[in-house]
Coordinates of N, CA, C and O and ligand atoms in Angstrom, one line a residue:
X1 N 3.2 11.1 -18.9 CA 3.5 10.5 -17.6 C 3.0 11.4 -16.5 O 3.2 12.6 -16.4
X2 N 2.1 10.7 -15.5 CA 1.6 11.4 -14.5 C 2.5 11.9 -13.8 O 3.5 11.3 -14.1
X3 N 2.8 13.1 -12.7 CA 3.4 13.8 -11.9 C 3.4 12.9 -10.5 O 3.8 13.3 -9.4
X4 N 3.0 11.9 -10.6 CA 2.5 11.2 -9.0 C 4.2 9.9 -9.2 O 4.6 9.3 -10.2
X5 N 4.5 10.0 -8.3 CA 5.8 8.9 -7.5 C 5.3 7.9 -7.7 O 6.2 7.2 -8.2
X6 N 3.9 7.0 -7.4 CA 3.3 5.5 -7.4 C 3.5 5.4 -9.0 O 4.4 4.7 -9.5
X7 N 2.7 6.2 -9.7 CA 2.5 6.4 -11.2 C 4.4 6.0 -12.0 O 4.8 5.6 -13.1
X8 N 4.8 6.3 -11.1 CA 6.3 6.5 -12.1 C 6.6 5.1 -11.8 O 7.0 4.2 -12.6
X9 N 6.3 4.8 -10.4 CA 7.0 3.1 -9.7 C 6.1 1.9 -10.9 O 6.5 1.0 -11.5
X10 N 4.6 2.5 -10.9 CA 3.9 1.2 -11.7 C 4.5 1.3 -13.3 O 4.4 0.4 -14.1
X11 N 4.9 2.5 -13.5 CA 5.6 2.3 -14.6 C 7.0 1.5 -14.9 O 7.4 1.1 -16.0
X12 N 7.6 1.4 -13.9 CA 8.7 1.2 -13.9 C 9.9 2.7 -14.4 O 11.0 2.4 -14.8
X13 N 9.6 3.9 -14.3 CA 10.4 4.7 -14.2 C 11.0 5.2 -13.2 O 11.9 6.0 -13.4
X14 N 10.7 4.9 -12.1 CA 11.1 4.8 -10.7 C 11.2 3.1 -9.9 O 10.2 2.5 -9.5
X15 N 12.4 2.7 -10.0 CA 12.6 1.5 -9.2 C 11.8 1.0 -8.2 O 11.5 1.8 -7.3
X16 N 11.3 -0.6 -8.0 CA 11.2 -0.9 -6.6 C 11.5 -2.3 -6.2 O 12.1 -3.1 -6.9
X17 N 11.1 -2.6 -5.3 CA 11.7 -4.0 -5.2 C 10.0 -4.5 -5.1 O 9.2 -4.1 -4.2
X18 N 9.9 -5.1 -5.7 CA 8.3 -5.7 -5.9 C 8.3 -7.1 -5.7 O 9.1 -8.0 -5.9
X19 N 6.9 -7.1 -4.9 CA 6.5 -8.3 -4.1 C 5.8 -9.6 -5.1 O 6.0 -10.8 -5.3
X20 N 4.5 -8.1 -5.7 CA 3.7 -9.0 -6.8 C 3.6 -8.2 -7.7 O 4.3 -7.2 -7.5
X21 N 2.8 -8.2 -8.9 CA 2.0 -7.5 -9.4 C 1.2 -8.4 -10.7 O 1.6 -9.5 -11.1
X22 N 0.0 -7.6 -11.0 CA -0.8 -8.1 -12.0 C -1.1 -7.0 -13.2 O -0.2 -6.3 -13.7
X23 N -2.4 -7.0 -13.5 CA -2.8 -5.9 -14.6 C -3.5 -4.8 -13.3 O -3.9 -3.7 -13.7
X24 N -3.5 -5.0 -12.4 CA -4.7 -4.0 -11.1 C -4.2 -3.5 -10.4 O -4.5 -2.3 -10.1
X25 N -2.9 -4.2 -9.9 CA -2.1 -3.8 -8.7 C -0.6 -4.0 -8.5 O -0.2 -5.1 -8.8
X26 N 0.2 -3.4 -8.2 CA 1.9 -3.5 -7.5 C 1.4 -3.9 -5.8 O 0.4 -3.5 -5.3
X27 N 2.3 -4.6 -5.1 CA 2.4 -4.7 -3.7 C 4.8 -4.8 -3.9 O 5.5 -5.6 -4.5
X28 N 5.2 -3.6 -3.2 CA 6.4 -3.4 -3.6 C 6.8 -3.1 -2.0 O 5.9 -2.7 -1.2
X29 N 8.4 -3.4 -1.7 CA 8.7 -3.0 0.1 C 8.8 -1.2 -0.1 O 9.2 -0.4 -1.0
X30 N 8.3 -1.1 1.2 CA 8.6 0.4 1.5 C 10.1 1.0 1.8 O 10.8 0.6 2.8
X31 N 10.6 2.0 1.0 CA 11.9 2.3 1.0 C 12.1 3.0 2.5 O 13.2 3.2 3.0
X32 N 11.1 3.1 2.9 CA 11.5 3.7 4.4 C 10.9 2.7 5.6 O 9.9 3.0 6.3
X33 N 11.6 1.5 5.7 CA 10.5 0.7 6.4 C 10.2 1.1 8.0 O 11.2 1.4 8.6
X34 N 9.0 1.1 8.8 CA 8.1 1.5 9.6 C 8.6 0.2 10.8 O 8.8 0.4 11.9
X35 N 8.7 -1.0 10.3 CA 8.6 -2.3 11.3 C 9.7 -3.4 9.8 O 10.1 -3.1 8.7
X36 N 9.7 -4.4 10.7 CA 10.5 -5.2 10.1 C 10.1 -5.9 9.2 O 11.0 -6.4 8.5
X37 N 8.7 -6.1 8.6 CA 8.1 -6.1 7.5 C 6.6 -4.8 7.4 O 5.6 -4.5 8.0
X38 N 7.3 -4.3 6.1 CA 6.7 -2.9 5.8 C 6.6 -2.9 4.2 O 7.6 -2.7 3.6
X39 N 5.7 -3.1 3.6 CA 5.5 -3.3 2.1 C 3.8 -2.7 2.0 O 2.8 -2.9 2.7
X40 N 4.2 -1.7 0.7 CA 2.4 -1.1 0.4 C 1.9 -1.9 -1.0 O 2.7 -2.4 -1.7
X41 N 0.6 -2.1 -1.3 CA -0.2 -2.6 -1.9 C -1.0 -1.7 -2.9 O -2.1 -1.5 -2.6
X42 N -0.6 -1.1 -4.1 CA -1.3 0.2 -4.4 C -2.0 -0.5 -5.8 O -1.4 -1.5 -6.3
X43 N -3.2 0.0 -6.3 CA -3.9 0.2 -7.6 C -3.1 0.4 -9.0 O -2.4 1.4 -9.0
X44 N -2.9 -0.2 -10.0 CA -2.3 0.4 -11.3 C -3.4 2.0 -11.7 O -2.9 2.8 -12.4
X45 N -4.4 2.2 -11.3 CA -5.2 3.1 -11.4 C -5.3 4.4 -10.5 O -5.6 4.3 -9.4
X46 N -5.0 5.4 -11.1 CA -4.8 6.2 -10.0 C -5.8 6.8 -9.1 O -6.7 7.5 -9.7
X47 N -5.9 6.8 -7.9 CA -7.5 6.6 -7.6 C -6.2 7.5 -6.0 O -5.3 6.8 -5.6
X48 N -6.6 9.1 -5.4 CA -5.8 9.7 -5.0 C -5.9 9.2 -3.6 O -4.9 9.5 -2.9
X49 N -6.6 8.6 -3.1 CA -6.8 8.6 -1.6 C -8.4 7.8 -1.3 O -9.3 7.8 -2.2
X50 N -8.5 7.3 0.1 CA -9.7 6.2 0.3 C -10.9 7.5 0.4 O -11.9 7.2 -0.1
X51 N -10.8 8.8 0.9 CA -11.5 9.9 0.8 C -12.7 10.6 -0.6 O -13.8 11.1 -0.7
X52 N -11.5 10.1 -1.3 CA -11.8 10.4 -2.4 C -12.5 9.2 -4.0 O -12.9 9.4 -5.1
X53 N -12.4 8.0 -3.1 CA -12.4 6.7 -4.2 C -14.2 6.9 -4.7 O -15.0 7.5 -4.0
X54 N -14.4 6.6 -5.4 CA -15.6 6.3 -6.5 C -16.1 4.5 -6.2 O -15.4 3.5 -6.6
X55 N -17.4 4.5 -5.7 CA -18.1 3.2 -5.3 C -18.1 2.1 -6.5 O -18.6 1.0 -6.4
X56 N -17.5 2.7 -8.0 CA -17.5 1.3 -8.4 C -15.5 0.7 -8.5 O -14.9 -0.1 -9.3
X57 N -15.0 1.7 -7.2 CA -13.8 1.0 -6.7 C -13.4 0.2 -5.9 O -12.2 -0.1 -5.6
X58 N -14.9 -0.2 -5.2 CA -15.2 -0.8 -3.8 C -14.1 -2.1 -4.0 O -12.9 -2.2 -3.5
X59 N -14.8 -3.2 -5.0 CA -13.9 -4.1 -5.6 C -12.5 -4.2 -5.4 O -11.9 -5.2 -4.8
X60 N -12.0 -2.8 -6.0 CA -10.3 -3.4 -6.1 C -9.8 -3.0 -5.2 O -8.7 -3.3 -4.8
X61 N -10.7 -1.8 -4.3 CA -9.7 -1.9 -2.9 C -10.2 -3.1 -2.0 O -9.6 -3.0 -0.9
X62 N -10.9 -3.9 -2.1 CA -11.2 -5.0 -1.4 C -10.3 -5.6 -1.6 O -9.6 -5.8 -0.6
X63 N -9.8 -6.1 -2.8 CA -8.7 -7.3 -3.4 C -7.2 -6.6 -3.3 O -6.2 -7.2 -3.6
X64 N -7.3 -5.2 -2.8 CA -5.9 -4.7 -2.3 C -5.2 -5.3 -0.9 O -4.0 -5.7 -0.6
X65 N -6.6 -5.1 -0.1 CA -7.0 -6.2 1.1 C -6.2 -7.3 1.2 O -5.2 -7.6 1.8
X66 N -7.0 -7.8 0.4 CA -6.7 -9.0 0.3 C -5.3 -9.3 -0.4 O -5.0 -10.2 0.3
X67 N -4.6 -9.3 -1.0 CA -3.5 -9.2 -1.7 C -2.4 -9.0 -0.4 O -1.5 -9.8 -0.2
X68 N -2.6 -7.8 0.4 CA -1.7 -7.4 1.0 C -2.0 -8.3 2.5 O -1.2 -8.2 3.4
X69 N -2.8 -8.9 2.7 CA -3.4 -10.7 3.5 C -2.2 -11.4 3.1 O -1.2 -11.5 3.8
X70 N -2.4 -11.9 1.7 CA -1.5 -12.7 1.2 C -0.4 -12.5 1.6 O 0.0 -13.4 2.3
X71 N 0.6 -11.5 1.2 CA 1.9 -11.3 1.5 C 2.4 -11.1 2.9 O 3.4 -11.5 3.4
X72 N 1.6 -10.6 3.3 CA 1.4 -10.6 5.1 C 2.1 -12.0 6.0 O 2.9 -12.1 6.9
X73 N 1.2 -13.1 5.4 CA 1.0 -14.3 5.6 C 2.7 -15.0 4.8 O 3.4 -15.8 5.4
X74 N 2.9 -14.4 3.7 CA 3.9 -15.1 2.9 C 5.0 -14.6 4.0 O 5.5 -15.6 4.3
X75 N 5.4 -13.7 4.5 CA 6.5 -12.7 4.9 C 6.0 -13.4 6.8 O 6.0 -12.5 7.6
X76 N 5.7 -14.2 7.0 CA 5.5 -14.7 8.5 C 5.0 -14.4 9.5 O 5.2 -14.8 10.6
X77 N 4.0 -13.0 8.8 CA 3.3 -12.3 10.2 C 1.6 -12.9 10.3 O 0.6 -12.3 10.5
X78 N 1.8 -14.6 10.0 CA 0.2 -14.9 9.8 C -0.2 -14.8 11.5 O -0.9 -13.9 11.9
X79 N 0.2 -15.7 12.1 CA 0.8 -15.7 13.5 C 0.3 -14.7 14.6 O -0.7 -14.9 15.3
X80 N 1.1 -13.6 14.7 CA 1.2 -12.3 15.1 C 0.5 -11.0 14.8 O 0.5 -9.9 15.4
X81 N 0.0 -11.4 13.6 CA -1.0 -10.2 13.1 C 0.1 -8.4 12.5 O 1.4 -8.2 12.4
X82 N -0.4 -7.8 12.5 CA 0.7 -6.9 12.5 C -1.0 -5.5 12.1 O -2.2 -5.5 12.5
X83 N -0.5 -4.6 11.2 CA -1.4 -3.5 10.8 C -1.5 -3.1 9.4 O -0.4 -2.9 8.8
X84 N -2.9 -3.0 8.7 CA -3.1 -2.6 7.6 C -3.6 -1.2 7.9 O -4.4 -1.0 8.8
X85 N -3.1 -0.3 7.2 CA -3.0 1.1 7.1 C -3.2 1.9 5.9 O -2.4 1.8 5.0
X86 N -4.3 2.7 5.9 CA -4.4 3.5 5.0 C -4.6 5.2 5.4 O -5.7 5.6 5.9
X87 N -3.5 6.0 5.0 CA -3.4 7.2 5.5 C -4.2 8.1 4.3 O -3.6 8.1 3.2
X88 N -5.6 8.9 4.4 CA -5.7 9.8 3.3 C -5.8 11.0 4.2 O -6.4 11.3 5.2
X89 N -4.6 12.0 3.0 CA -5.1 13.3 3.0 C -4.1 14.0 4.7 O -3.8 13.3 5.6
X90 N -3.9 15.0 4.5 CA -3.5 15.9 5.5 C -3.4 15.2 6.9 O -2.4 14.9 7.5
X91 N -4.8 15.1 7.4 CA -4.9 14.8 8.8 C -4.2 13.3 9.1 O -3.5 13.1 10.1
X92 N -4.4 12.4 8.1 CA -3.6 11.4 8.2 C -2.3 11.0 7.3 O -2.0 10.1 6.6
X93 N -1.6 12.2 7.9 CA -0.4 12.1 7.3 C 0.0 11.5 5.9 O 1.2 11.4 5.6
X94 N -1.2 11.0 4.9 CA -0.6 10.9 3.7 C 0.1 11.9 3.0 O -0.1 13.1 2.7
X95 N 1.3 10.9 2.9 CA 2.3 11.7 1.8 C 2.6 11.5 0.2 O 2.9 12.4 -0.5
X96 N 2.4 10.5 -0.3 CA 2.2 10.7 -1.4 C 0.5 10.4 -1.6 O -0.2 9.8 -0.8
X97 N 0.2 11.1 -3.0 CA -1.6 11.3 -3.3 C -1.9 10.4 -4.3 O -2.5 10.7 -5.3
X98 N -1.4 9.0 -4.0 CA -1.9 7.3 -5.0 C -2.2 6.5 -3.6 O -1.5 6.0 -2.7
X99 N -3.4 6.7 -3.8 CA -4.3 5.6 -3.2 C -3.0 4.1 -2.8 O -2.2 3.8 -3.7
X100 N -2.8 3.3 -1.6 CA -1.5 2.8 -1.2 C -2.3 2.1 0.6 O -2.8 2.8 1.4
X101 N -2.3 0.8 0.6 CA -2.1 0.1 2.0 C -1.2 -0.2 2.0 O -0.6 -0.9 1.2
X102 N -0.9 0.3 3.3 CA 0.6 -0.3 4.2 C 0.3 -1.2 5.0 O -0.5 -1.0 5.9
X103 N 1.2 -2.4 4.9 CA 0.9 -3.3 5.8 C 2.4 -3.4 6.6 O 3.5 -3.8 6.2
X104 N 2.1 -2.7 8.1 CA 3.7 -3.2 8.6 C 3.7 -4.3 10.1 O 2.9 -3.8 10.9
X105 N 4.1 -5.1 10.4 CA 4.1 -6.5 11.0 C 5.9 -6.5 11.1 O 6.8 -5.8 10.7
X106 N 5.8 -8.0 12.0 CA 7.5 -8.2 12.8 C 7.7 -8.0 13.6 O 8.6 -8.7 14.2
X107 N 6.9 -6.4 14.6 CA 7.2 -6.2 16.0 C 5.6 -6.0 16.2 O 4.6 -6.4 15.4
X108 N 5.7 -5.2 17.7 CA 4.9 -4.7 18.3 C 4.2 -3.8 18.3 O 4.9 -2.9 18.7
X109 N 3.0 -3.3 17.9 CA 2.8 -1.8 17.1 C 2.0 -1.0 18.0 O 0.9 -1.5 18.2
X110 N 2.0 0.3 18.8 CA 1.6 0.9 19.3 C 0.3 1.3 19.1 O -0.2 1.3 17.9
X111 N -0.5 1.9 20.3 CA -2.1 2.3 19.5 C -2.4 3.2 20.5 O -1.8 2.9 21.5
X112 N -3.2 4.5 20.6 CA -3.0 5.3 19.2 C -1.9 5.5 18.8 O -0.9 5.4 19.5
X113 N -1.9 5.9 17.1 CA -1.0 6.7 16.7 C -1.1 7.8 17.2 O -2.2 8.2 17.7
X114 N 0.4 8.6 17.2 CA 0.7 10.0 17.5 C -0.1 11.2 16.9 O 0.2 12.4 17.1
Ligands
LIG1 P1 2.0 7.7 3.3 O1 2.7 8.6 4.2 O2 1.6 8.5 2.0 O3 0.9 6.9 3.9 O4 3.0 6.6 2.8 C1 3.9 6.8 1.8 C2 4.9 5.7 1.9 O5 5.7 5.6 0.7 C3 6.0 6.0 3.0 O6 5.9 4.9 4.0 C4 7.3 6.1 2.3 O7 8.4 5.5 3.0 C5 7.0 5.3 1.0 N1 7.8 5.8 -0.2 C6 8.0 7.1 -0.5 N2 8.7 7.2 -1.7 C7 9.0 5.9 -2.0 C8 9.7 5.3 -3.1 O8 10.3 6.0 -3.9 N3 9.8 4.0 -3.1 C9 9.2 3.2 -2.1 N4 9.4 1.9 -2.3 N5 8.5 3.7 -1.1 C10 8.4 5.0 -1.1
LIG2 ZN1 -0.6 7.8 -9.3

């Protein structure tokens, strides 16, 4: 078993409350939510960050995209729009190192970030 927190969730050795999943991907809510709907979209593959991804991953982070569209739309922020977010690496505050879009929507979202 990988050392990585996503890795333990797609296993199911760390709990989550899951939205969808297939053989590619989990979309699960964020235990710390950001806005009133806050759920990440991550890879069953561990792929560390968008910095780091390999061009024949273009694909499934497209359909992460998209996936995290979907639930967006399911959860009532078709409407209002909200923010898809992907933090890699230091400068952008990524905290865990599994590749992860956050989509948070429900309120009003400030621009820039801090
Ligand atoms: P990052 O800062 O790396 O872009 O985002 C990591 C996100 O993962 C954070 O929003 C954080 O709240 C969430 N997170 C961290 N640990 C867990 C966990 O064990 N379960 C769930 N559902 N989310 C987590
Ligand atoms: Zn991982």
């Amino acid at each position: 078993m990988s050392d990585c927190l996503f890795c333990k969730i797609i296993a199911g050795v760390i709990p989550s409350k899951k939205l969808f999943e297939d053989e590619e991907m989990l979309a699960f809510w964020d235990i710390n939510p950001a806005a009133p709907v806050h759920f990440l979209v991550i890879p069953k593959k561990h792929i560390r960050n968008l910095m780091e991804m390999d061009s024949c991953d273009v694909a499934l982070v497209g359909r992460l995209f998209h996936k995290a569209q979907e639930i967006a739309k399911e959860q009532g922020c078709e409407q209002k729009g909200g923010r898809f977010v992907v933090n890699a690496k230091i400068d952008g505050g990524q905290t865990v190192d599994h590749l992860h879009v956050h989509f948070l929507g429900g309120r009003s979202l400030g621009w820039p970030p801090g």
